[in-house]
Short mmCIF file of C-alpha atoms and ligand atoms in Angstrom, two decimals:
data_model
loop_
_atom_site.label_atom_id
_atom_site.label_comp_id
_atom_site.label_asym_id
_atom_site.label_seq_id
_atom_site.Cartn_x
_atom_site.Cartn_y
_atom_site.Cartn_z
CA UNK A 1 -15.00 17.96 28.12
CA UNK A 2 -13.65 14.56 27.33
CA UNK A 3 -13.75 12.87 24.09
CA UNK A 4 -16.72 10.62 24.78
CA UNK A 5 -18.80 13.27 25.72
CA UNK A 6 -18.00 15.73 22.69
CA UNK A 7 -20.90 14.96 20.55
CA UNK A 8 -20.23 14.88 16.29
CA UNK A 9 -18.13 17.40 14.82
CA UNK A 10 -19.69 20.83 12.67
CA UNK A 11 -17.52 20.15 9.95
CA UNK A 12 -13.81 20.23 9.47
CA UNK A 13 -13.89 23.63 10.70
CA UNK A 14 -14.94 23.17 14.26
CA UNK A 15 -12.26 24.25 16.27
CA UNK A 16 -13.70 23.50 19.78
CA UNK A 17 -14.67 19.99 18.89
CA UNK A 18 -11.08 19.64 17.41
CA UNK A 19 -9.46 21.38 20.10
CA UNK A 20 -10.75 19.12 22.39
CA UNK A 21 -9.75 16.21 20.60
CA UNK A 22 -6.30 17.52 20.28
CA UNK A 23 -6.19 17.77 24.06
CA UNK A 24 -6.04 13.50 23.88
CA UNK A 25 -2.81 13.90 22.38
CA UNK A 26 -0.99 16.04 25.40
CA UNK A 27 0.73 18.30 22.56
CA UNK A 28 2.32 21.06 23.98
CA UNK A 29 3.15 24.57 22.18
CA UNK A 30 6.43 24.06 20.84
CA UNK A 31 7.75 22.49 18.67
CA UNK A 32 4.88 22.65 16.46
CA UNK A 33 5.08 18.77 15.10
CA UNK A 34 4.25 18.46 11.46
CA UNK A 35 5.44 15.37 10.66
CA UNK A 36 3.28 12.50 10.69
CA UNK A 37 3.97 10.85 7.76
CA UNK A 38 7.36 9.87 9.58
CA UNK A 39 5.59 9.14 12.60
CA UNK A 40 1.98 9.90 14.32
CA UNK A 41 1.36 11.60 17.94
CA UNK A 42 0.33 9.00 19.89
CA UNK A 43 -3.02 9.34 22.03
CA UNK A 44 -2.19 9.50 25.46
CA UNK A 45 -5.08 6.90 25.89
CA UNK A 46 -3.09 4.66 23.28
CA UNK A 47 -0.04 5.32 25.14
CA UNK A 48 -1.71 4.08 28.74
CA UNK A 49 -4.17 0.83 26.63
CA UNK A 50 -0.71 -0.27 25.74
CA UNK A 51 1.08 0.20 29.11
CA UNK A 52 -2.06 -1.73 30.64
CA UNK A 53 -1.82 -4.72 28.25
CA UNK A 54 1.49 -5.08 29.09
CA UNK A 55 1.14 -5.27 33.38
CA UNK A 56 -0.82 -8.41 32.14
CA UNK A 57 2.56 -9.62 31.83
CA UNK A 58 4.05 -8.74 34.98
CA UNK A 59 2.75 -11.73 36.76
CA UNK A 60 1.42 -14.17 34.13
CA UNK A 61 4.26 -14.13 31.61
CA UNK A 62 3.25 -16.33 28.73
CA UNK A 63 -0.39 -16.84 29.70
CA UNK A 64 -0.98 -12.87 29.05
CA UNK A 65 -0.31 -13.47 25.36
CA UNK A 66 -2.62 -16.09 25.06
CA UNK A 67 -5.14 -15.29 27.14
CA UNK A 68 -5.78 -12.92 24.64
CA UNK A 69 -5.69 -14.84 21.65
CA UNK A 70 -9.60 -14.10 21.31
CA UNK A 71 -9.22 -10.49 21.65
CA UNK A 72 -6.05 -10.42 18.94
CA UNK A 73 -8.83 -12.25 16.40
CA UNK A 74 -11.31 -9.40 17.26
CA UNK A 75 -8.50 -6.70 16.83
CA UNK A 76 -7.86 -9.04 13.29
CA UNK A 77 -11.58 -8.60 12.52
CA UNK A 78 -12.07 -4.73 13.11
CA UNK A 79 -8.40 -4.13 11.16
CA UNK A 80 -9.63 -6.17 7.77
CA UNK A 81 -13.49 -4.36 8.36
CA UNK A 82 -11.45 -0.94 8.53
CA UNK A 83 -9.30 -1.47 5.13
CA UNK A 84 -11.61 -3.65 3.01
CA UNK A 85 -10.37 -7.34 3.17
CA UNK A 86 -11.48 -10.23 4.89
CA UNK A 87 -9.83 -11.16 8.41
CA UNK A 88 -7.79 -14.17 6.52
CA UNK A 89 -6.04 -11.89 4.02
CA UNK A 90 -4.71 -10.04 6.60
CA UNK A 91 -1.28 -10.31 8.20
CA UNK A 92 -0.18 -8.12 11.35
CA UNK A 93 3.68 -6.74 10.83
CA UNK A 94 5.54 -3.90 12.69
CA UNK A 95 5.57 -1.44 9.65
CA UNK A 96 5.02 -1.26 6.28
CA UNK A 97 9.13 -2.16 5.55
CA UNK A 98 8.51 -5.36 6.93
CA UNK A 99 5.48 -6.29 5.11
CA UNK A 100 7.28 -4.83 1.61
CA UNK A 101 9.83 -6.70 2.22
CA UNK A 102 7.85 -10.09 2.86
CA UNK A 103 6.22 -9.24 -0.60
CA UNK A 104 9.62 -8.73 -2.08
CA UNK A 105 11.06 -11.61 -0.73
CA UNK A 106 8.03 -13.86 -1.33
CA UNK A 107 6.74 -13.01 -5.20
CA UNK A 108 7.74 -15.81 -7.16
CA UNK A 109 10.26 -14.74 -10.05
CA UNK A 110 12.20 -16.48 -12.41
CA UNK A 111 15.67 -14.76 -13.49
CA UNK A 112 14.75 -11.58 -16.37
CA UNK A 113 11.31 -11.16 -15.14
CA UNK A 114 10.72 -7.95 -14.62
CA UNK A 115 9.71 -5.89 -11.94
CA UNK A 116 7.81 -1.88 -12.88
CA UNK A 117 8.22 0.82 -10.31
CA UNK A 118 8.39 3.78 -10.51
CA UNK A 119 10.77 6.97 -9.44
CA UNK A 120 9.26 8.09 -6.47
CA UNK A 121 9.35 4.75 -4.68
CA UNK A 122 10.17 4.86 -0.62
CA UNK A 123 14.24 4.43 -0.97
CA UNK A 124 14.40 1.92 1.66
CA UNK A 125 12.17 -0.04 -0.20
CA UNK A 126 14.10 0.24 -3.55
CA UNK A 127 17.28 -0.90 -1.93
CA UNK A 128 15.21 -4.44 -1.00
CA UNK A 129 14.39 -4.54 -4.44
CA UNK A 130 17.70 -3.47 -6.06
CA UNK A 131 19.08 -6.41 -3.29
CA UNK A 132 16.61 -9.08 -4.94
CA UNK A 133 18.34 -8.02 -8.64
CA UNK A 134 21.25 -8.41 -7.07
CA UNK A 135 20.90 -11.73 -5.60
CA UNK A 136 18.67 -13.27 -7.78
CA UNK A 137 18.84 -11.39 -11.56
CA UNK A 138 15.39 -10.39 -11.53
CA UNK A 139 15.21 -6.79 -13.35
CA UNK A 140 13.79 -3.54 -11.69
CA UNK A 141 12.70 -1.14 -13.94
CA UNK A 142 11.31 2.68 -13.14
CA UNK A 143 8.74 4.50 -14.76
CA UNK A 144 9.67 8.77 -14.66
CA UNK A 145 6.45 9.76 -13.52
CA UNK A 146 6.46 14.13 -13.18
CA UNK A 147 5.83 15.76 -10.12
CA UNK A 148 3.24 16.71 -9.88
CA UNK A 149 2.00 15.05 -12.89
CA UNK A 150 -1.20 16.34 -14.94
CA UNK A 151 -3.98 13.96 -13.75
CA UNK A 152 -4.47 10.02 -12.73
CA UNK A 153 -4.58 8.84 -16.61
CA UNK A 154 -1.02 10.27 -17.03
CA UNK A 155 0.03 7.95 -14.41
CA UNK A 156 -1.76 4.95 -15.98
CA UNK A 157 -0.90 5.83 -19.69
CA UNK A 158 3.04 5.93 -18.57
CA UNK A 159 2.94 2.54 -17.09
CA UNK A 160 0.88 0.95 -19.80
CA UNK A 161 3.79 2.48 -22.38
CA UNK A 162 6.59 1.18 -20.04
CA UNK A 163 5.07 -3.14 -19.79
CA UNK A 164 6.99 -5.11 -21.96
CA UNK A 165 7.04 -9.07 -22.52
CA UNK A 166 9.10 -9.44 -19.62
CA UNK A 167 6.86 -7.53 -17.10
CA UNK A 168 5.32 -9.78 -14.34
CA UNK A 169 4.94 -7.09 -11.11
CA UNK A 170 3.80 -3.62 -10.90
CA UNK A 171 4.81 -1.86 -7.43
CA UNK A 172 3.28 1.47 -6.51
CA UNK A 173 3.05 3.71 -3.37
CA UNK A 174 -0.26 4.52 -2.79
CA UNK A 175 0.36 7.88 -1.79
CA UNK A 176 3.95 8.66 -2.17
CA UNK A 177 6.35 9.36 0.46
CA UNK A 178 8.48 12.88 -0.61
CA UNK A 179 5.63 14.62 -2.83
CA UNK A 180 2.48 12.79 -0.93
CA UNK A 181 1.28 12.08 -4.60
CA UNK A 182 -2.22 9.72 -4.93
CA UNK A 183 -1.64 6.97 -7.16
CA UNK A 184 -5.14 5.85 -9.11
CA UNK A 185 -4.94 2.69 -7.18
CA UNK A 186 -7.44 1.03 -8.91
CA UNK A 187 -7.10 1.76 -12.34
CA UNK A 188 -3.10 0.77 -11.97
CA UNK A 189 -4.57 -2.80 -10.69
CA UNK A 190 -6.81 -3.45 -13.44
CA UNK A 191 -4.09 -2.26 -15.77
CA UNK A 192 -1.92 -4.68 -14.12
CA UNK A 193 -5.04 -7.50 -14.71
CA UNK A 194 -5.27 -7.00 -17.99
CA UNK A 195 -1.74 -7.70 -18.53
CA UNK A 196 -1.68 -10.66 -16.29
CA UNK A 197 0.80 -8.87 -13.76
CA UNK A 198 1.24 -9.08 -9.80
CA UNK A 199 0.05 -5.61 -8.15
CA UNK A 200 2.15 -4.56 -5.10
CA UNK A 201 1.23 -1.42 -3.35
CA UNK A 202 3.05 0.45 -0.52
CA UNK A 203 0.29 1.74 1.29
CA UNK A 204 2.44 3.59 4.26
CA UNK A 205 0.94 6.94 4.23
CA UNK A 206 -2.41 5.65 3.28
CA UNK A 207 -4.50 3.82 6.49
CA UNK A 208 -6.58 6.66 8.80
CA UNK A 209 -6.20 9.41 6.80
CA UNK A 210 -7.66 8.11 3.38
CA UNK A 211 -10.30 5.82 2.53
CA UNK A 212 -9.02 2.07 1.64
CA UNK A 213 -11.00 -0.31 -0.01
CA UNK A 214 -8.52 -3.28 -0.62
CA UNK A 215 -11.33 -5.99 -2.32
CA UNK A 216 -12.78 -2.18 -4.48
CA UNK A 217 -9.20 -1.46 -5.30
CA UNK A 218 -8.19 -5.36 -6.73
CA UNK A 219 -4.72 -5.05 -5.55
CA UNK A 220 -3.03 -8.78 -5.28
CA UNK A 221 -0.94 -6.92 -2.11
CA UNK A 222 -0.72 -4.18 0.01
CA UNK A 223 1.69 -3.01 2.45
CA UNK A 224 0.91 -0.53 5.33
CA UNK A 225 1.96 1.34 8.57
CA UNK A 226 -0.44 1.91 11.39
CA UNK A 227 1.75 4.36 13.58
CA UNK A 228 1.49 7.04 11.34
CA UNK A 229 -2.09 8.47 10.34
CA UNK A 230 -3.83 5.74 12.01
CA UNK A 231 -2.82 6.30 16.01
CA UNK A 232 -1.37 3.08 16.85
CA UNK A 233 1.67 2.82 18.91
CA UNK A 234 5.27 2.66 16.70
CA UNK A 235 5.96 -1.23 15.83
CA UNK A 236 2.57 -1.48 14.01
CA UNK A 237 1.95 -2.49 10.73
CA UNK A 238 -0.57 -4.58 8.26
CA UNK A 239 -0.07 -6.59 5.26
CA UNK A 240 -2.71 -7.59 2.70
CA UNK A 241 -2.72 -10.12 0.94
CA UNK A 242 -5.48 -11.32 -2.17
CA UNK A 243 -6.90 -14.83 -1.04
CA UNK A 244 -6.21 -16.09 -4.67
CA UNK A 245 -2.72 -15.05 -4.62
CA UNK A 246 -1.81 -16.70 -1.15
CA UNK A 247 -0.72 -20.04 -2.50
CA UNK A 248 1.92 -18.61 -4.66
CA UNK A 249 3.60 -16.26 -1.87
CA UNK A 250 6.52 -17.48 -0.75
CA UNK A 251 8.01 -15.28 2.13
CA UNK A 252 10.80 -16.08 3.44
CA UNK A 253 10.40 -14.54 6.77
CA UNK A 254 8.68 -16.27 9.53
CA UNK A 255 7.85 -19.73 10.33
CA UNK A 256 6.42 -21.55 13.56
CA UNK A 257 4.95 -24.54 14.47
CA UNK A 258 3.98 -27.21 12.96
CA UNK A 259 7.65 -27.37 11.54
CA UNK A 260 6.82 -28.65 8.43
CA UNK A 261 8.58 -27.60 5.07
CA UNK A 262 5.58 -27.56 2.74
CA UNK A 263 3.70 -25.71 5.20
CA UNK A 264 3.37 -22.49 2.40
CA UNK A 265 1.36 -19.39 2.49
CA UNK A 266 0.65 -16.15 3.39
CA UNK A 267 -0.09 -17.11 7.27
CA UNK A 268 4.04 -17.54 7.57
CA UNK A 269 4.31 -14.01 7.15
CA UNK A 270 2.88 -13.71 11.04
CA UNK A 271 4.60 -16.20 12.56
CA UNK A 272 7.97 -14.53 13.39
CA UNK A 273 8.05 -15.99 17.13
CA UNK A 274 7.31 -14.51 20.16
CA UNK A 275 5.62 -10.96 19.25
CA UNK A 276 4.41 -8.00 21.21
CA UNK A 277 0.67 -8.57 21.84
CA UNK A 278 0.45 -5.65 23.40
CA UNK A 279 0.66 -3.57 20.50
CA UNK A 280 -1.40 -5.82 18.61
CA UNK A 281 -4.06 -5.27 21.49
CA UNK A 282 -3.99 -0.94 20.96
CA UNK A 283 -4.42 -1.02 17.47
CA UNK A 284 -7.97 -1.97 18.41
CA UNK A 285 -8.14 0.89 21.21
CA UNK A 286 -6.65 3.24 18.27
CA UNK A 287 -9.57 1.99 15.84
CA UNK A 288 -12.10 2.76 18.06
CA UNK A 289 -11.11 6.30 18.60
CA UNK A 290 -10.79 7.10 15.21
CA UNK A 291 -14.25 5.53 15.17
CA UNK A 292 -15.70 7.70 17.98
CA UNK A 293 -14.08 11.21 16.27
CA UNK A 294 -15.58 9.80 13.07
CA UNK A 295 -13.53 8.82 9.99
CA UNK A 296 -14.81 10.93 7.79
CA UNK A 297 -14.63 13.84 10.24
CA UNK A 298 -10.55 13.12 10.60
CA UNK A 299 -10.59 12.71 6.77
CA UNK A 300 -12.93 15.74 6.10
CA UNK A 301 -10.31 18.03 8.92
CA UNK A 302 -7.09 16.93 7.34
CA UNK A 303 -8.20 17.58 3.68
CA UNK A 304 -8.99 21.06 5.08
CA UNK A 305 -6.03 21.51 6.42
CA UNK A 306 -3.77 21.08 3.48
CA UNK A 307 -5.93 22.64 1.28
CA UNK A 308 -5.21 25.67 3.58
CA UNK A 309 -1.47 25.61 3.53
CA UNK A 310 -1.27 24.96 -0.58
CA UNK A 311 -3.45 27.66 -0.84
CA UNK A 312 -1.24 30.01 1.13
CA UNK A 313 1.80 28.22 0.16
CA UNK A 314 1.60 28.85 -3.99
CA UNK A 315 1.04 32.93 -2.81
CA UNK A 316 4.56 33.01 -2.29
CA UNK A 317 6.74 33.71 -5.24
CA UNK A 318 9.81 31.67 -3.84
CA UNK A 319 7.48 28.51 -3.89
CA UNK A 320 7.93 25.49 -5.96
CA UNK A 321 4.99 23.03 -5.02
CA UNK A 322 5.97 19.25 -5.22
CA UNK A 323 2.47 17.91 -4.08
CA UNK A 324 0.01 18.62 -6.85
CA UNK A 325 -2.84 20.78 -6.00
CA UNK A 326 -5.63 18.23 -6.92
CA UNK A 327 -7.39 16.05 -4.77
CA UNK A 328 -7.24 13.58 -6.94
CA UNK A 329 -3.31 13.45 -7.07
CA UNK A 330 -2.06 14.25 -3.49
CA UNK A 331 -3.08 12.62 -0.11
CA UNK A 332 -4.62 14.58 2.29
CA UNK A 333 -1.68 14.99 4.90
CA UNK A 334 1.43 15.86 2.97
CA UNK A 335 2.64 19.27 1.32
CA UNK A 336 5.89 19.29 -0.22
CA UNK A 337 7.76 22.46 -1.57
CA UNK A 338 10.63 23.38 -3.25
CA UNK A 339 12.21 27.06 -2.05
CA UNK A 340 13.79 28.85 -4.84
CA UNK A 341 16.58 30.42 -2.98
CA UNK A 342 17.19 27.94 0.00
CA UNK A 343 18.28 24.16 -0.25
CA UNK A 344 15.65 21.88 1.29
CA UNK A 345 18.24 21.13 4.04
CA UNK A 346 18.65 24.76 4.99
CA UNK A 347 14.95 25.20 5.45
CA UNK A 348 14.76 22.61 7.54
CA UNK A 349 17.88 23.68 9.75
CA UNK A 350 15.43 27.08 9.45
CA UNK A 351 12.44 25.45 10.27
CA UNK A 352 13.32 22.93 12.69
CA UNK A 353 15.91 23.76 14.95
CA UNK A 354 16.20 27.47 14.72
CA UNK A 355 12.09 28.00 15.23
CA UNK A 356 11.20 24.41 16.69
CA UNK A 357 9.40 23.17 14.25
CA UNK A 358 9.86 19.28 12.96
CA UNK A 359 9.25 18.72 9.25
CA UNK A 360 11.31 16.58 7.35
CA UNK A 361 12.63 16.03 3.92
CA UNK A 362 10.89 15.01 1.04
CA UNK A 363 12.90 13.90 -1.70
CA UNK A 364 10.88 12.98 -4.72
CA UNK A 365 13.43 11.46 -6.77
CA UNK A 366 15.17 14.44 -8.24
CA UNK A 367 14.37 17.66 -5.90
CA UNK A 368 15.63 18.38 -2.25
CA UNK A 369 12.16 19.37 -0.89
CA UNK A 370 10.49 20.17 2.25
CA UNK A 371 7.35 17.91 3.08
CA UNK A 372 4.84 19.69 5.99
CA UNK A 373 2.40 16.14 7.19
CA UNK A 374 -0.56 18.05 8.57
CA UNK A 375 -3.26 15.61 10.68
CA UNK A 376 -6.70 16.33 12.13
CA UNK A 377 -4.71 17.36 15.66
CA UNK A 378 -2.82 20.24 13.46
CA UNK A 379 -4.36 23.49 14.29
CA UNK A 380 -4.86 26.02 11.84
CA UNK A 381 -2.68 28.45 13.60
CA UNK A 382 0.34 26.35 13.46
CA UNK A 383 -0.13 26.65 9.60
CA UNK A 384 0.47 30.20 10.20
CA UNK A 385 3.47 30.28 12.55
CA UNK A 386 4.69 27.44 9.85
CA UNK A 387 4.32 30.42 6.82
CA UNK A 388 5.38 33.00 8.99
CA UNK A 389 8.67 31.26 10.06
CA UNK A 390 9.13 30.16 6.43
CA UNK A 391 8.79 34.20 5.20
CA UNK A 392 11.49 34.78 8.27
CA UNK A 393 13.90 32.70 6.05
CA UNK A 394 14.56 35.45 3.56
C1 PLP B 1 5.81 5.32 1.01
C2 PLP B 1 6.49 4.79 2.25
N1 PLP B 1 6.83 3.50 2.31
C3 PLP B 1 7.40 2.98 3.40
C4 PLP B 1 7.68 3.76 4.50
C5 PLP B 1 8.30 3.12 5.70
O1 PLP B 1 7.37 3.10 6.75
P1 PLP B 1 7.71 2.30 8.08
O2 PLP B 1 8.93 2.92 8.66
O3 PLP B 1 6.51 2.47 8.93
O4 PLP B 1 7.97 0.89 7.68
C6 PLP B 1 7.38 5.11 4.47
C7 PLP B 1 7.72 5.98 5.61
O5 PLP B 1 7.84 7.15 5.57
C8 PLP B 1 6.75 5.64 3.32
O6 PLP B 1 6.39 6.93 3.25
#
């Protein structure tokens, strides 16, 4: 059975419908791959769209990439229907690092502005900020937020506390990196509105695995990766940016013709040159098979799943859980633990090479944890050769 002719899914629970999707990702027994918030298994189908695009090139060079141009605007036009925004608000990137650091760059601040984060930012990201402070005397400041904290208005009430005069940006992962925490979105924004601030979000672990509503959530901008829940090849990425706030973005990055100086705005952020179409071209292929599993199905399935291994997780006395329990604090997809009598490096070296698992790391800001990324092509069963090799460590 193929994946066109599966029919809808019974629920989250449906193992032959999702055993059959998981055949479109050739994974093979070992080693059991739980880490997609690094990186997502790519659809073979993905894998051969994007091999196809790119024989265009093999004898028409230059007129491949813009014979396409009309099929790279409908690609534009599914991307901005999939996240909320409008088509013009929308910039492709190759990750979410290069669209945080266009925002980064491109924010207008004057010296002792100030810039609110908070301690479980994505460290790569931090050090572009940190640079900017650096270079330019602008002030990063962090908010402690607790892992796992007690609910959403926790969050909210701790930044509202930490603005001060000299506050002009907020800047938020959406769902955070180490302890997969969810981030009310929305209410930080209108927080941020009330106090006349910028909202930046890092949105990496966020597109096709949790709903996004850019224009619901108010965000000014909004940084994301498409190769990791979302099944686009690596090298894909998105950033969003308000339509009011365009005119005041100043990225650095980028540039084409017409090679005018006062040419300003958000469209600069695209123009970095010669790009790879190709993978511009599959993120359209990858929307349309999340479309024909269904979206809520691959939402509905990976929610399941990490319910399942928290639940069995927090049996286990030598368990410290990172990722709050709540479904209104953690993203779907990542589990992060603490073990009481192992470092988070020696689980891993456990874990991962001793029992061929991959998992990675996932620091939240103080604690050396263990992060599990479960997506809709996990199988139940390599939840329980996860637990059992994690028991084996004692
Ligand atoms: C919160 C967050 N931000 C940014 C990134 C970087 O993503 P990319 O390498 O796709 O730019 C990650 C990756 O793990 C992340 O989790």
């Amino acid at each position: 059975m193929s994946i066109e002719t599966i029919g809808s899914a019974k629920g989250p629970n449906d193992e032959k419908f999702w055993s059959t999707v998981r055949e479109e990702f050739g994974i093979r027994s070992h080693p059991i791959y739980l880490n997609t918030g690094s990186l997502g298994l790519l659809p073979v189908q993905i894998a051969d769209a994007v091999a196809r695009y790119y024989r265009l090139y093999t004898a028409h060079g230059y007129e491949a990439q813009s014979s396409t141009t009309e099929q790279q605007s409908e690609v534009r036009r599914q991307l901005a229907t999939f996240i909320g925004a409008d088509e013009d608000e929308i910039a492709f990137t190759r990750n979410t690092t290069e669209a945080v650091t266009a925002v980064i760059d491109g924010i207008k601040l004057n010296p002792d502005d100030e810039v609110l984060t908070t301690t479980h930012e994505y460290p790569a990201v931090m050090q572009r900020w940190r640079r900017r402070e650096g270079r330019f005397g602008i002030k990063i400041r962090t908010v402690n937020i607790p892992g796992p904290p007690d609910s959403p208005e926790q969050i909210v009430d701790l930044f509202r506390q930490a603005i001060l005069e000299r506050t002009k940006v907020i800047f938020f992962s959406h769902i955070t990196r180490g302890p997969g925490l969810l981030y009310p979105a929305k209410a930080l924004c209108q927080l941020a509105r009330e106090h006349g601030l910028i909202s930046a979000i890092d949105g990496a672990q966020v597109v096709g695995i949790h709903p996004l509503d850019l224009h619901d959530i108010g965000c000014d901008f909004y940084a994301n990766s498409l190769h990791k829940w979302a099944l686009a090849p690596a090298g894909c990425g998105v950033l969003y940016v308000r339509r009011d706030v365009q005119r005041q973005f100043w990225p650095r990055a980028g540039g084409s013709p017409p090679w005018d100086e006062c040419v300003q705005g958000f469209e600069l952020v695209e123009a970095v040159g010669t790009y790879a179409a190709p993978l511009r071209l599959a993120i359209g292929d990858a929307l349309n098979l999340i479309r024909q599993i269904g979206f809520e199905n691959i939402v509905a399935r990976a929610r399941m799943l990490s319910d399942y291994l928290k639940a069995e997780l927090i049996k286990r006395p030598y368990v410290r859980m990172a990722t709050s329990l709540s479904p209104y604090l953690s993203g779907a997809g990542l589990t992060t633990f603490a073990h009481q009598s192992c470092t988070g490096e020696s689980v891993r070296e456990g874990i991962n090479r001793k029992q061929r698992f991959v998992t990675s790391d996932g620091w939240d800001g103080v604690a050396d944890n263990t992060r599990v990324s479960t997506h809709f092509y996990n199988m139940k069963e390599e939840i329980d050769s996860f637990l059992s090799a994690l028991d084996n460590l004692l």
